[in-house]
Short mmCIF file of C-alpha atoms and ligand atoms in Angstrom, two decimals:
data_model
loop_
_atom_site.label_atom_id
_atom_site.label_comp_id
_atom_site.label_asym_id
_atom_site.label_seq_id
_atom_site.Cartn_x
_atom_site.Cartn_y
_atom_site.Cartn_z
CA MET A 1 35.32 -147.36 -71.30
CA ASP A 2 32.84 -148.75 -73.79
CA ILE A 3 31.46 -152.22 -73.27
CA LYS A 4 33.59 -153.75 -75.97
CA THR A 5 36.86 -152.48 -74.51
CA GLN A 6 35.75 -153.48 -71.05
CA LEU A 7 34.97 -156.96 -72.21
CA LYS A 8 38.23 -157.21 -74.06
CA SER A 9 40.29 -156.23 -71.06
CA LEU A 10 38.42 -158.62 -68.76
CA LEU A 11 39.10 -161.48 -71.12
CA GLN A 12 42.72 -160.48 -71.51
CA GLU A 13 43.18 -160.42 -67.76
CA ALA A 14 41.51 -163.79 -67.45
CA GLU A 15 43.85 -165.24 -70.08
CA ILE A 16 46.99 -163.92 -68.44
CA TYR A 17 45.94 -165.09 -65.00
CA ARG A 18 45.23 -168.50 -66.43
CA SER A 19 48.63 -168.64 -68.12
CA GLN A 20 50.24 -167.78 -64.80
CA GLY A 21 48.39 -170.48 -62.98
CA LEU A 22 46.28 -167.97 -61.05
CA LEU A 23 43.23 -170.06 -61.71
CA ASP A 24 40.67 -168.75 -59.25
CA GLU A 25 41.50 -165.23 -60.30
CA SER A 26 41.15 -166.23 -63.93
CA LYS A 27 37.75 -167.79 -63.32
CA ASN A 28 36.59 -164.68 -61.52
CA ARG A 29 37.43 -162.55 -64.52
CA TYR A 30 35.68 -164.90 -66.93
CA ASN A 31 32.63 -164.77 -64.70
CA ASP A 32 32.79 -160.98 -64.62
CA ALA A 33 32.81 -161.11 -68.40
CA VAL A 34 29.77 -163.37 -68.46
CA GLU A 35 27.92 -161.01 -66.19
CA LEU A 36 28.80 -158.03 -68.33
CA ILE A 37 27.52 -159.74 -71.44
CA GLN A 38 24.29 -160.81 -69.83
CA LYS A 39 23.58 -157.32 -68.51
CA ASN A 40 24.05 -155.59 -71.82
CA ALA A 41 21.37 -155.72 -74.42
CA GLN A 42 23.42 -154.11 -77.16
CA ILE A 43 26.06 -156.84 -77.41
CA LYS A 44 25.72 -158.82 -80.59
CA ASN A 45 26.36 -162.49 -80.89
CA LYS A 46 25.73 -163.00 -77.19
CA GLN A 47 25.13 -166.73 -77.28
CA ASN A 48 28.30 -167.42 -79.19
CA LEU A 49 30.42 -165.32 -76.87
CA LEU A 50 28.97 -166.93 -73.77
CA GLU A 51 29.62 -170.38 -75.13
CA ASN A 52 33.23 -169.52 -75.86
CA ILE A 53 33.76 -168.15 -72.39
CA GLN A 54 32.13 -171.20 -70.87
CA LYS A 55 34.64 -173.36 -72.73
CA LYS A 56 37.47 -171.41 -71.18
CA ILE A 57 35.94 -171.70 -67.74
CA ASN A 58 35.68 -175.45 -68.23
CA LEU A 59 39.34 -175.53 -69.20
CA VAL A 60 40.30 -173.71 -66.01
CA ASN A 61 38.12 -176.08 -64.00
CA ASN A 62 39.91 -179.02 -65.57
CA ILE A 63 43.31 -177.67 -64.62
CA LEU A 64 42.06 -177.04 -61.11
CA SER A 65 40.79 -180.56 -60.75
CA ASN A 66 44.08 -182.03 -62.03
CA ILE A 67 45.95 -179.97 -59.49
CA GLY A 68 43.66 -181.29 -56.80
CA LYS A 69 44.38 -184.84 -57.87
CA ALA A 70 48.17 -184.54 -58.15
CA SER A 71 50.31 -186.66 -55.88
CA THR A 72 51.92 -184.84 -52.99
CA SER A 73 54.68 -187.38 -52.56
CA PRO A 74 55.98 -188.39 -55.95
CA GLN A 75 58.92 -190.74 -56.25
CA LEU A 76 61.98 -188.55 -56.72
CA SER A 77 65.08 -189.37 -58.75
CA SER A 78 68.15 -190.50 -56.87
CA GLN A 79 69.90 -187.27 -57.79
CA VAL A 80 67.18 -185.28 -56.10
CA GLN A 81 67.13 -187.63 -53.13
CA ASN A 82 70.84 -187.06 -52.70
CA VAL A 83 70.32 -183.32 -52.68
CA ILE A 84 67.71 -183.74 -49.97
CA LYS A 85 69.92 -186.02 -47.94
CA ASN A 86 72.95 -183.78 -48.16
CA LYS A 87 71.40 -180.36 -48.00
CA PHE A 88 68.89 -180.96 -45.24
CA SER A 89 71.33 -182.24 -42.68
CA PHE A 90 73.02 -179.68 -40.54
CA SER A 91 74.88 -181.44 -37.76
CA ASP A 92 78.64 -181.80 -37.61
CA ASP A 93 78.38 -185.22 -36.08
CA GLN A 94 78.26 -187.84 -38.85
CA ASP A 95 75.48 -190.01 -37.42
CA SER A 96 73.29 -187.10 -36.42
CA ALA A 97 73.74 -185.63 -39.88
CA SER A 98 72.77 -188.91 -41.52
CA LEU A 99 69.76 -189.06 -39.24
CA GLU A 100 68.67 -185.57 -40.23
CA GLY A 101 69.11 -186.44 -43.89
CA ALA A 102 66.98 -189.55 -43.50
CA ILE A 103 64.29 -187.61 -41.64
CA ALA A 104 64.26 -185.07 -44.45
CA LEU A 105 63.75 -187.88 -46.97
CA ALA A 106 60.78 -189.07 -44.94
CA LYS A 107 59.39 -185.57 -44.64
CA PHE A 108 59.56 -185.26 -48.40
CA GLY A 109 57.64 -188.51 -48.72
CA GLN A 110 60.55 -190.71 -49.84
CA PHE A 111 59.70 -193.44 -47.36
CA GLU A 112 61.40 -196.36 -49.08
CA SER A 113 64.76 -194.62 -49.28
CA ALA A 114 64.32 -193.22 -45.80
CA LEU A 115 63.72 -196.75 -44.54
CA LYS A 116 67.01 -197.88 -46.04
CA GLU A 117 68.83 -195.08 -44.29
CA PHE A 118 67.12 -195.62 -40.94
CA ASN A 119 67.89 -199.32 -41.13
CA GLU A 120 71.57 -198.46 -41.25
CA LEU A 121 71.18 -195.94 -38.46
CA VAL A 122 69.60 -198.36 -35.97
CA LYS A 123 73.06 -199.90 -35.77
CA LYS A 124 74.43 -196.68 -34.28
CA LYS A 125 73.72 -196.53 -30.57
CA SER A 126 73.51 -192.75 -30.29
CA VAL A 127 70.69 -192.43 -32.79
CA GLN A 128 69.12 -195.87 -32.79
CA ILE A 129 65.94 -195.06 -30.88
CA ILE A 130 65.07 -192.16 -33.12
CA ALA A 131 65.94 -194.21 -36.17
CA ALA A 132 63.76 -197.08 -34.97
CA LYS A 133 60.83 -194.79 -34.22
CA ASN A 134 61.17 -193.33 -37.67
CA ILE A 135 61.15 -196.77 -39.24
CA ILE A 136 57.82 -197.29 -37.50
CA ARG A 137 56.62 -193.89 -38.71
CA CYS A 138 57.60 -194.75 -42.27
CA TYR A 139 55.71 -198.04 -42.20
CA ASN A 140 52.77 -196.21 -40.71
CA ALA A 141 52.91 -193.61 -43.48
CA LEU A 142 53.07 -196.41 -46.05
CA ASN A 143 50.07 -198.06 -44.41
CA LEU A 144 52.20 -201.09 -43.55
CA ILE A 145 52.01 -201.03 -39.78
CA ASP A 146 52.09 -204.84 -39.64
CA GLU A 147 55.59 -204.64 -41.10
CA ALA A 148 56.54 -202.47 -38.16
CA VAL A 149 55.36 -205.17 -35.79
CA VAL A 150 57.40 -207.77 -37.66
CA GLN A 151 60.35 -205.44 -37.54
CA TYR A 152 59.97 -204.89 -33.81
CA GLU A 153 59.92 -208.62 -33.21
CA LYS A 154 63.11 -208.98 -35.23
CA TRP A 155 64.73 -206.24 -33.19
CA LEU A 156 63.80 -208.06 -30.01
CA SER A 157 66.01 -210.95 -30.89
CA SER A 158 68.65 -209.05 -32.83
CA GLY A 159 70.82 -208.03 -29.91
CA LEU A 160 71.11 -204.63 -31.53
CA PHE A 161 69.28 -202.70 -28.83
CA PRO A 162 69.64 -202.54 -25.07
CA SER A 163 66.43 -203.52 -23.30
CA GLU A 164 65.51 -200.02 -22.25
CA HIS A 165 65.70 -198.85 -25.85
CA LEU A 166 63.48 -201.72 -26.92
CA GLU A 167 60.97 -200.74 -24.27
CA LYS A 168 60.75 -197.21 -25.59
CA ILE A 169 60.25 -198.52 -29.08
CA ARG A 170 57.62 -200.99 -27.94
CA PHE A 171 55.74 -198.26 -26.13
CA PHE A 172 55.87 -196.03 -29.19
CA LEU A 173 54.63 -198.76 -31.52
CA GLU A 174 51.86 -199.88 -29.17
CA ASN A 175 50.60 -196.33 -29.05
CA ILE A 176 50.42 -196.08 -32.80
CA LEU A 177 48.66 -199.43 -32.96
CA GLU A 178 46.24 -198.33 -30.31
CA ARG A 179 45.38 -195.19 -32.20
CA LYS A 180 44.52 -197.39 -35.11
CA GLY A 181 42.18 -199.35 -32.86
CA ASN A 182 44.58 -202.28 -32.66
CA LYS A 183 44.96 -203.47 -29.07
CA LYS A 184 47.78 -205.87 -29.82
CA ILE A 185 50.11 -206.44 -26.89
CA LEU A 186 53.68 -206.65 -28.05
CA PRO A 187 56.24 -208.90 -26.39
CA HIS A 188 58.50 -207.11 -23.94
CA ALA A 189 62.21 -206.81 -24.15
CA PRO A 190 64.15 -209.38 -22.17
CA ASN A 191 64.70 -208.54 -18.49
CA VAL A 192 61.93 -206.02 -18.36
CA LYS A 193 58.75 -206.79 -16.46
CA GLU A 194 55.29 -205.61 -17.42
CA SER A 195 55.75 -202.75 -15.00
CA GLN A 196 55.53 -199.82 -17.26
CA ASP A 197 52.26 -200.51 -18.90
CA SER A 198 50.52 -197.96 -16.75
CA ILE A 199 52.94 -195.31 -17.84
CA GLY A 200 52.00 -192.73 -20.38
CA ASN A 201 48.42 -192.78 -21.48
CA GLU A 202 49.27 -189.91 -23.77
CA SER A 203 48.75 -190.77 -27.37
CA TYR A 204 51.73 -190.63 -29.62
CA ASP A 205 51.73 -188.33 -32.53
CA SER A 206 53.15 -190.13 -35.51
CA ARG A 207 53.30 -187.29 -38.00
CA PHE A 208 56.62 -186.28 -39.46
CA GLU A 209 56.80 -183.10 -37.49
CA ASP A 210 59.87 -181.18 -36.47
CA GLU A 211 59.11 -181.18 -32.78
CA GLU A 212 58.39 -184.87 -32.80
CA PHE A 213 61.88 -185.67 -33.94
CA LEU A 214 63.53 -184.02 -31.05
CA ASP A 215 63.52 -187.05 -28.86
CA ILE A 216 64.64 -185.84 -25.49
CA SER A 217 66.81 -188.38 -23.74
CA SER A 218 67.48 -186.57 -20.49
CA ILE A 219 66.88 -183.28 -18.71
CA THR A 220 68.40 -181.26 -15.95
CA ILE A 221 66.26 -179.06 -13.75
CA SER A 222 67.67 -176.30 -11.64
CA LEU A 223 65.51 -175.84 -8.60
CA ASP A 224 64.85 -172.22 -7.82
CA LYS A 225 62.53 -172.58 -4.83
CA GLY A 226 62.24 -174.47 -1.55
CA PRO A 227 64.86 -176.16 0.59
CA LEU A 228 66.71 -177.53 -2.42
CA LYS A 229 67.04 -174.12 -4.01
CA GLY A 230 70.06 -173.86 -6.25
CA LYS A 231 70.38 -177.61 -6.70
CA LEU A 232 70.73 -179.16 -10.12
CA VAL A 233 69.03 -182.50 -10.69
CA GLU A 234 69.27 -184.72 -13.70
CA PHE A 235 66.71 -187.23 -14.95
CA ASP A 236 66.61 -189.70 -17.77
CA VAL A 237 63.45 -189.37 -19.76
CA SER A 238 61.56 -192.63 -19.61
CA PHE A 239 58.86 -191.70 -22.08
CA GLN A 240 57.97 -188.85 -24.32
CA SER A 241 54.83 -188.14 -26.19
CA ALA A 242 54.76 -184.93 -28.17
CA ASN A 243 55.44 -182.20 -25.62
CA ILE A 244 54.99 -184.29 -22.48
CA ILE A 245 57.99 -186.04 -21.00
CA SER A 246 57.97 -188.50 -18.16
CA VAL A 247 60.77 -189.02 -15.69
CA ILE A 248 61.14 -191.32 -12.74
CA ILE A 249 62.06 -189.90 -9.32
CA PRO A 250 63.59 -192.52 -7.03
CA GLU A 251 61.69 -193.24 -3.84
CA LYS A 252 64.63 -192.22 -1.67
CA ASP A 253 64.68 -188.65 -2.96
CA LYS A 254 61.97 -187.63 -0.51
CA LYS A 255 62.83 -183.94 -0.48
CA LEU A 256 62.76 -183.80 -4.23
CA ILE A 257 59.40 -185.53 -4.39
CA GLU A 258 57.94 -183.04 -1.93
CA ASN A 259 59.49 -180.15 -3.75
CA LEU A 260 58.13 -180.96 -7.16
CA VAL A 261 54.41 -180.38 -6.95
CA ILE A 262 51.79 -180.62 -9.66
CA GLY A 263 51.24 -177.28 -11.35
CA ALA A 264 54.69 -175.95 -10.49
CA THR A 265 56.54 -174.19 -13.25
CA LEU A 266 60.09 -175.28 -13.90
CA ASN A 267 62.18 -172.56 -15.40
CA ASN A 268 65.49 -173.29 -16.92
CA ILE A 269 65.13 -176.91 -17.85
CA GLN A 270 67.99 -178.13 -19.97
CA PHE A 271 66.86 -180.69 -22.54
CA TYR A 272 69.29 -183.12 -24.06
CA SER A 273 68.49 -184.78 -27.33
CA PRO A 274 70.88 -186.65 -29.59
CA ILE A 275 70.92 -183.77 -32.03
CA ALA A 276 70.63 -180.74 -29.84
CA ILE A 277 70.76 -179.35 -26.34
CA PHE A 278 68.31 -176.62 -25.59
CA LYS A 279 66.76 -174.73 -22.73
CA GLY A 280 63.13 -174.27 -21.94
CA ASN A 281 60.35 -174.15 -19.39
CA GLY A 282 57.90 -176.77 -18.29
CA VAL A 283 54.99 -177.34 -15.99
CA ILE A 284 54.58 -180.42 -13.81
CA SER A 285 51.38 -181.92 -15.13
CA ALA A 286 51.26 -185.15 -13.14
CA LYS A 287 53.06 -186.94 -10.35
CA THR A 288 52.08 -190.42 -9.28
CA ARG A 289 53.53 -193.15 -7.16
CA ILE A 290 54.20 -196.27 -9.17
CA GLN A 291 52.10 -199.06 -7.67
CA SER A 292 53.62 -202.20 -9.09
CA GLY A 293 56.54 -203.62 -10.98
CA PRO A 294 60.27 -203.17 -10.43
CA LYS A 295 59.88 -199.40 -10.17
CA LYS A 296 57.26 -199.76 -7.41
CA GLY A 297 57.48 -197.00 -4.85
CA ASN A 298 59.23 -194.59 -7.18
CA TYR A 299 57.41 -191.61 -8.56
CA ARG A 300 56.61 -190.88 -12.12
CA MET A 301 56.47 -187.19 -12.98
CA ASP A 302 55.11 -185.76 -16.21
CA ILE A 303 56.41 -182.45 -17.38
CA LYS A 304 54.64 -180.52 -20.05
CA VAL A 305 57.17 -178.58 -22.08
CA VAL A 306 55.70 -175.14 -22.54
CA SER A 307 58.44 -173.27 -24.28
CA THR A 308 61.86 -174.00 -25.61
CA MET B 1 73.43 -170.90 -40.49
CA ALA B 2 76.25 -170.80 -42.96
CA ILE B 3 78.91 -173.42 -42.79
CA PHE B 4 82.33 -171.93 -42.45
CA ASN B 5 85.27 -174.21 -42.92
CA LEU B 6 88.24 -172.35 -41.55
CA LYS B 7 90.81 -174.90 -42.60
CA LYS B 8 89.73 -175.15 -46.19
CA ARG B 9 88.75 -171.48 -46.16
CA GLU B 10 85.38 -172.22 -47.61
CA ILE B 11 82.09 -170.63 -46.81
CA ASP B 12 78.76 -172.14 -47.69
CA CYS B 13 75.66 -170.02 -47.31
CA LYS B 14 71.98 -170.30 -48.07
CA ILE B 15 69.64 -167.80 -49.70
CA VAL B 16 65.94 -168.53 -49.89
CA TYR B 17 63.44 -167.02 -52.34
CA TYR B 18 60.18 -166.62 -50.47
CA GLY B 19 56.80 -165.30 -51.54
CA PRO B 20 53.20 -166.20 -52.35
CA GLY B 21 52.27 -168.91 -54.82
CA ARG B 22 52.86 -168.06 -58.48
CA CYS B 23 54.73 -164.83 -57.76
CA GLY B 24 57.75 -165.93 -59.80
CA LYS B 25 60.28 -167.48 -57.41
CA THR B 26 61.07 -170.45 -59.62
CA THR B 27 61.25 -168.15 -62.65
CA ASN B 28 63.88 -166.10 -60.79
CA LEU B 29 66.07 -169.17 -60.31
CA GLU B 30 65.53 -170.29 -63.88
CA TYR B 31 66.69 -166.91 -65.09
CA ILE B 32 69.74 -166.97 -62.84
CA TYR B 33 70.57 -170.46 -64.06
CA LYS B 34 70.55 -169.28 -67.68
CA ALA B 35 72.03 -165.82 -67.28
CA PHE B 36 74.82 -166.50 -64.80
CA LYS B 37 76.20 -169.69 -66.33
CA LYS B 38 79.71 -168.85 -65.19
CA GLN B 39 78.75 -168.73 -61.54
CA VAL B 40 76.45 -171.73 -61.62
CA SER B 41 78.30 -174.63 -60.04
CA GLY B 42 75.86 -177.50 -60.47
CA GLU B 43 72.56 -178.61 -61.90
CA MET B 44 69.35 -176.88 -60.92
CA VAL B 45 66.97 -179.19 -59.11
CA SER B 46 63.25 -178.46 -59.32
CA ILE B 47 60.60 -180.52 -57.62
CA LYS B 48 57.29 -179.60 -59.14
CA THR B 49 53.76 -180.78 -59.13
CA GLU B 50 50.83 -180.37 -61.53
CA GLY B 51 50.65 -176.95 -63.18
CA ASP B 52 54.38 -176.28 -62.74
CA ARG B 53 53.93 -175.37 -59.11
CA THR B 54 56.81 -176.03 -56.80
CA LEU B 55 56.02 -179.00 -54.58
CA PHE B 56 59.10 -179.08 -52.34
CA PHE B 57 61.74 -176.62 -53.47
CA ASP B 58 64.06 -175.52 -56.25
CA PHE B 59 67.77 -175.68 -55.63
CA LEU B 60 70.59 -173.98 -57.49
CA PRO B 61 74.22 -173.93 -56.31
CA ILE B 62 76.40 -171.02 -57.36
CA GLY B 63 79.97 -170.03 -56.62
CA LEU B 64 81.21 -166.50 -56.15
CA GLY B 65 84.91 -167.28 -56.24
CA LYS B 66 87.34 -165.95 -53.67
CA LEU B 67 86.30 -163.22 -51.30
CA LYS B 68 88.70 -162.07 -48.60
CA GLY B 69 90.69 -165.24 -49.17
CA CYS B 70 87.68 -167.44 -48.82
CA ASP B 71 85.92 -169.57 -51.37
CA VAL B 72 82.29 -168.48 -51.27
CA ARG B 73 79.60 -170.93 -52.27
CA VAL B 74 75.94 -170.09 -52.24
CA GLN B 75 72.91 -172.33 -52.31
CA LEU B 76 69.80 -170.73 -53.75
CA TYR B 77 66.44 -172.20 -52.83
CA THR B 78 62.81 -171.40 -53.50
CA VAL B 79 59.96 -172.43 -51.26
CA PRO B 80 56.59 -173.68 -52.49
CA GLY B 81 54.27 -170.69 -52.28
CA GLN B 82 50.94 -172.48 -52.10
CA VAL B 83 49.40 -171.91 -48.71
CA GLN B 84 49.01 -175.57 -47.81
CA TYR B 85 52.76 -176.24 -47.93
CA LYS B 86 53.56 -174.32 -44.80
CA SER B 87 55.56 -177.07 -43.14
CA THR B 88 57.66 -177.61 -46.28
CA ARG B 89 58.40 -173.89 -46.39
CA LYS B 90 59.61 -174.06 -42.87
CA LEU B 91 61.78 -177.05 -43.62
CA VAL B 92 63.36 -175.31 -46.62
CA LEU B 93 63.97 -172.20 -44.57
CA LYS B 94 66.09 -174.06 -42.05
CA GLY B 95 69.61 -172.72 -41.87
CA VAL B 96 68.80 -169.68 -44.03
CA ASP B 97 71.31 -166.83 -44.19
CA GLY B 98 69.50 -164.38 -46.45
CA VAL B 99 66.05 -163.97 -47.99
CA VAL B 100 64.71 -162.51 -51.23
CA PHE B 101 61.03 -161.82 -50.76
CA VAL B 102 59.37 -161.92 -54.15
CA ALA B 103 56.11 -160.00 -54.13
CA ASP B 104 53.60 -160.24 -56.93
CA SER B 105 52.80 -156.83 -58.43
CA LEU B 106 49.41 -157.98 -59.67
CA LYS B 107 46.66 -156.05 -57.89
CA ILE B 108 44.68 -159.20 -57.35
CA ARG B 109 47.55 -160.67 -55.33
CA TYR B 110 47.63 -157.80 -52.85
CA GLU B 111 46.51 -159.81 -49.87
CA LYS B 112 48.54 -162.91 -50.74
CA ASN B 113 51.75 -160.89 -50.55
CA ILE B 114 50.95 -159.68 -47.08
CA LEU B 115 49.97 -163.13 -45.85
CA SER B 116 53.15 -164.63 -47.23
CA LEU B 117 55.31 -162.00 -45.57
CA LYS B 118 53.62 -162.76 -42.25
CA ASP B 119 54.20 -166.46 -42.83
CA LEU B 120 57.87 -165.73 -43.45
CA GLN B 121 58.07 -163.74 -40.24
CA GLN B 122 56.49 -166.58 -38.26
CA ASN B 123 58.64 -169.29 -39.78
CA LEU B 124 61.79 -167.29 -39.11
CA LYS B 125 60.65 -166.71 -35.58
CA ASP B 126 60.26 -170.44 -35.08
CA TYR B 127 63.98 -170.68 -35.82
CA ASP B 128 64.73 -167.80 -33.47
CA LEU B 129 65.40 -165.44 -36.34
CA SER B 130 63.93 -161.98 -36.71
CA ILE B 131 62.61 -160.70 -40.01
CA PHE B 132 63.97 -157.32 -38.93
CA LYS B 133 67.49 -158.62 -38.58
CA ILE B 134 67.97 -161.21 -41.28
CA PRO B 135 69.52 -160.00 -44.55
CA LEU B 136 66.43 -159.37 -46.66
CA VAL B 137 65.57 -157.68 -49.94
CA MET B 138 62.21 -157.10 -51.61
CA GLN B 139 61.51 -157.82 -55.21
CA TYR B 140 58.40 -156.39 -56.83
CA ASN B 141 57.98 -158.82 -59.67
CA LYS B 142 56.02 -158.96 -62.93
CA ARG B 143 56.46 -155.25 -63.68
CA ASP B 144 56.47 -156.14 -67.39
CA LEU B 145 52.74 -156.82 -67.22
CA ALA B 146 52.04 -153.10 -67.03
CA GLU B 147 52.56 -153.01 -70.78
CA LYS B 148 49.78 -155.50 -71.23
CA ASN B 149 47.37 -153.29 -69.33
CA ILE B 150 47.03 -155.71 -66.48
CA PRO B 151 46.22 -153.92 -63.22
CA LEU B 152 49.40 -153.68 -61.13
CA MET B 153 50.03 -152.06 -57.80
CA SER B 154 52.21 -148.97 -57.83
CA ILE B 155 55.65 -149.29 -56.30
CA GLU B 156 54.62 -146.72 -53.70
CA LYS B 157 51.70 -148.84 -52.67
CA MET B 158 53.80 -152.00 -52.44
CA GLU B 159 56.40 -150.18 -50.39
CA ARG B 160 53.68 -149.00 -48.04
CA ASP B 161 52.05 -152.41 -47.75
CA LEU B 162 55.14 -154.53 -47.39
CA ASN B 163 58.18 -152.50 -46.60
CA GLN B 164 57.10 -149.62 -44.43
CA GLN B 165 58.50 -151.12 -41.26
CA LEU B 166 61.17 -153.35 -42.67
CA LYS B 167 62.74 -150.64 -44.82
CA VAL B 168 64.88 -153.10 -46.75
CA PRO B 169 66.25 -152.49 -50.26
CA PHE B 170 63.67 -153.13 -52.98
CA PHE B 171 63.86 -153.91 -56.67
CA GLU B 172 61.39 -153.65 -59.52
CA ALA B 173 61.74 -156.80 -61.52
CA SER B 174 60.51 -159.07 -64.20
CA ALA B 175 61.73 -162.58 -63.68
CA ILE B 176 60.58 -163.42 -67.21
CA THR B 177 62.71 -160.80 -68.92
CA GLY B 178 65.36 -160.85 -66.19
CA GLN B 179 65.05 -157.18 -65.46
CA GLY B 180 66.11 -156.52 -61.86
CA VAL B 181 66.77 -160.18 -61.09
CA GLY B 182 70.56 -159.99 -61.00
CA ALA B 183 70.65 -156.70 -59.11
CA CYS B 184 68.27 -158.07 -56.53
CA LEU B 185 70.30 -161.22 -55.97
CA LYS B 186 73.55 -159.26 -55.78
CA LYS B 187 72.15 -156.98 -53.12
CA CYS B 188 70.92 -159.91 -51.10
CA LEU B 189 74.31 -161.62 -51.40
CA MET B 190 76.07 -158.47 -50.33
CA LEU B 191 73.91 -158.07 -47.24
CA THR B 192 74.23 -161.75 -46.40
CA LEU B 193 78.01 -161.80 -46.72
CA GLN B 194 78.32 -158.62 -44.70
CA SER B 195 76.24 -160.16 -41.97
CA LEU B 196 78.19 -163.42 -42.03
CA HIS B 197 81.37 -161.45 -41.98
CA LYS B 198 80.28 -159.90 -38.72
CA GLN B 199 78.98 -163.14 -37.23
CA LEU B 200 81.88 -165.35 -38.22
CA LYS B 201 84.55 -162.69 -37.92
CA TRP B 202 86.05 -163.95 -41.11
CA GLY B 203 88.43 -161.93 -43.26
N1 GTP C 1 54.73 -161.70 -67.08
C1 GTP C 1 55.43 -162.25 -66.11
N2 GTP C 1 55.17 -163.49 -65.71
C2 GTP C 1 55.92 -164.02 -64.72
C3 GTP C 1 56.97 -163.31 -64.10
N3 GTP C 1 57.52 -164.10 -63.16
C4 GTP C 1 56.85 -165.26 -63.21
N4 GTP C 1 55.88 -165.22 -64.15
C5 GTP C 1 54.94 -166.29 -64.50
O1 GTP C 1 54.17 -166.59 -63.34
C6 GTP C 1 53.89 -167.97 -63.26
C7 GTP C 1 54.38 -168.50 -61.94
O2 GTP C 1 55.80 -168.42 -61.89
P1 GTP C 1 56.69 -169.37 -60.95
O3 GTP C 1 58.07 -168.91 -61.07
O4 GTP C 1 56.39 -170.79 -61.22
O5 GTP C 1 56.07 -168.98 -59.55
P2 GTP C 1 56.47 -169.54 -58.12
O6 GTP C 1 56.57 -168.35 -57.25
O7 GTP C 1 57.66 -170.40 -58.21
O8 GTP C 1 55.18 -170.38 -57.75
P3 GTP C 1 55.03 -171.58 -56.68
O9 GTP C 1 56.09 -172.56 -56.99
O10 GTP C 1 53.66 -172.12 -56.86
O11 GTP C 1 55.20 -170.96 -55.34
C8 GTP C 1 54.58 -168.60 -64.46
O12 GTP C 1 53.61 -168.75 -65.47
C9 GTP C 1 55.62 -167.58 -64.85
O13 GTP C 1 55.90 -167.62 -66.22
C10 GTP C 1 57.22 -161.97 -64.56
O14 GTP C 1 58.10 -161.27 -64.07
N5 GTP C 1 56.41 -161.51 -65.54
MG1 MG C 2 58.01 -172.30 -57.68
#
């Protein structure tokens, strides 16, 4: 191929790549063209050509920088929001489906609308904890964490939540605050003592991640070793942070406490969450006797979920 | 997973167009929207960002009419191809019944195709789906650019790189001219409905 044809085809490639939005590839071809021109003495009008190519490279750079600056969570029209709400919910159960739709809105950055939805969903017992946590997540994403605190205080006196739900929410919010360097102590729910403050030093992950939304409310473990072999035991999950769940083992279940040792693998755990039941394995990562508060004497066990 | 309403005898399934950034997924849906007006059952929704790139997804609902006494409705989606939108791709893939993998025939996109196919495999796996089992077809797009002397990969090479193990049906296409687009979608629909037929024991 003579130089002229070579140059022509390089520039043509560069143009097409640019028109297709393949910007790095386009730039590469323009740069190849520049190199070719500089290496070849016989090309006439060199300066002119180089200037023209530089202009095109600048153009590509401009597009690239605009792309870099573009918003990743634009406000979407209500028509589009409805599509998201309807098409990204999969459950048969009405409340769970609404919850999934609202989570999808949040995942697609539509925090204000998601907030509206979650605020309706906190009224539904079966999904209210997840909805409340997501309200906190939304405020966090909007950089309005103080609003979340105000909201929590309103919930405290609203009568909408049972105390143990409020405690979970408080714990969740305090963790987010703590991660932001805010050591604010939130008021407790009525009838709950300060007992659980020592529980869960795990930090909460407040991203809108799939896994995070599977709030596990209870588990059953089938024991496959030791004197209790074959027994099924059920626990309510007192706290969850990412893939670590904490359960309380009553003091009186001595055999169980002995049986469940740190490092042991639990196969066949059944996890119950408001939107799904699933099976998985876990490893006991901690077991400590609670030293004070109403749960004093009971044991807190952390299970790290390793696969589901 | 498709929604099958026995009482109303309706079936609702989901096909996702997957592939690297800029390979032509959105252009596929745009062509389908224009060319299959009769089947299109609602507005096309596109959520784009700067430079016409898909930010979240495109969505196009179509209806296939009655099949074995059942009203068949299909939702077509595209994922955003840009690498950084991995979690959005996964979200859009949720509940998928069939996939059209759009590969870019441009030589310079060789590696991107392979990476995207791996990403698809991983995302499916996260939903307990196997790329070897899900209804899947390959589309080798932008074949029209051969006429403009732009370096393209040969079909043989693309088959070797992308489809040697999968061995799924493949189509040469140009989403811009529409060549191969309809045939590719039809094949994917056929495979998807066959598979649903087995799973749901409908008909
Ligand atoms: N010549 C030609 N150009 C095509 C073809 N298909 C798509 N294009 C062009 O390629 C560019 C990208 O197409 P899109 O459909 O936006 O690509 P996409 O796969 O949706 O890209 P992302 O949304 O970023 O993942 C556009 O400029 C299209 O016009 C084709 O078959 N031939
Ligand atoms: Mg697109």
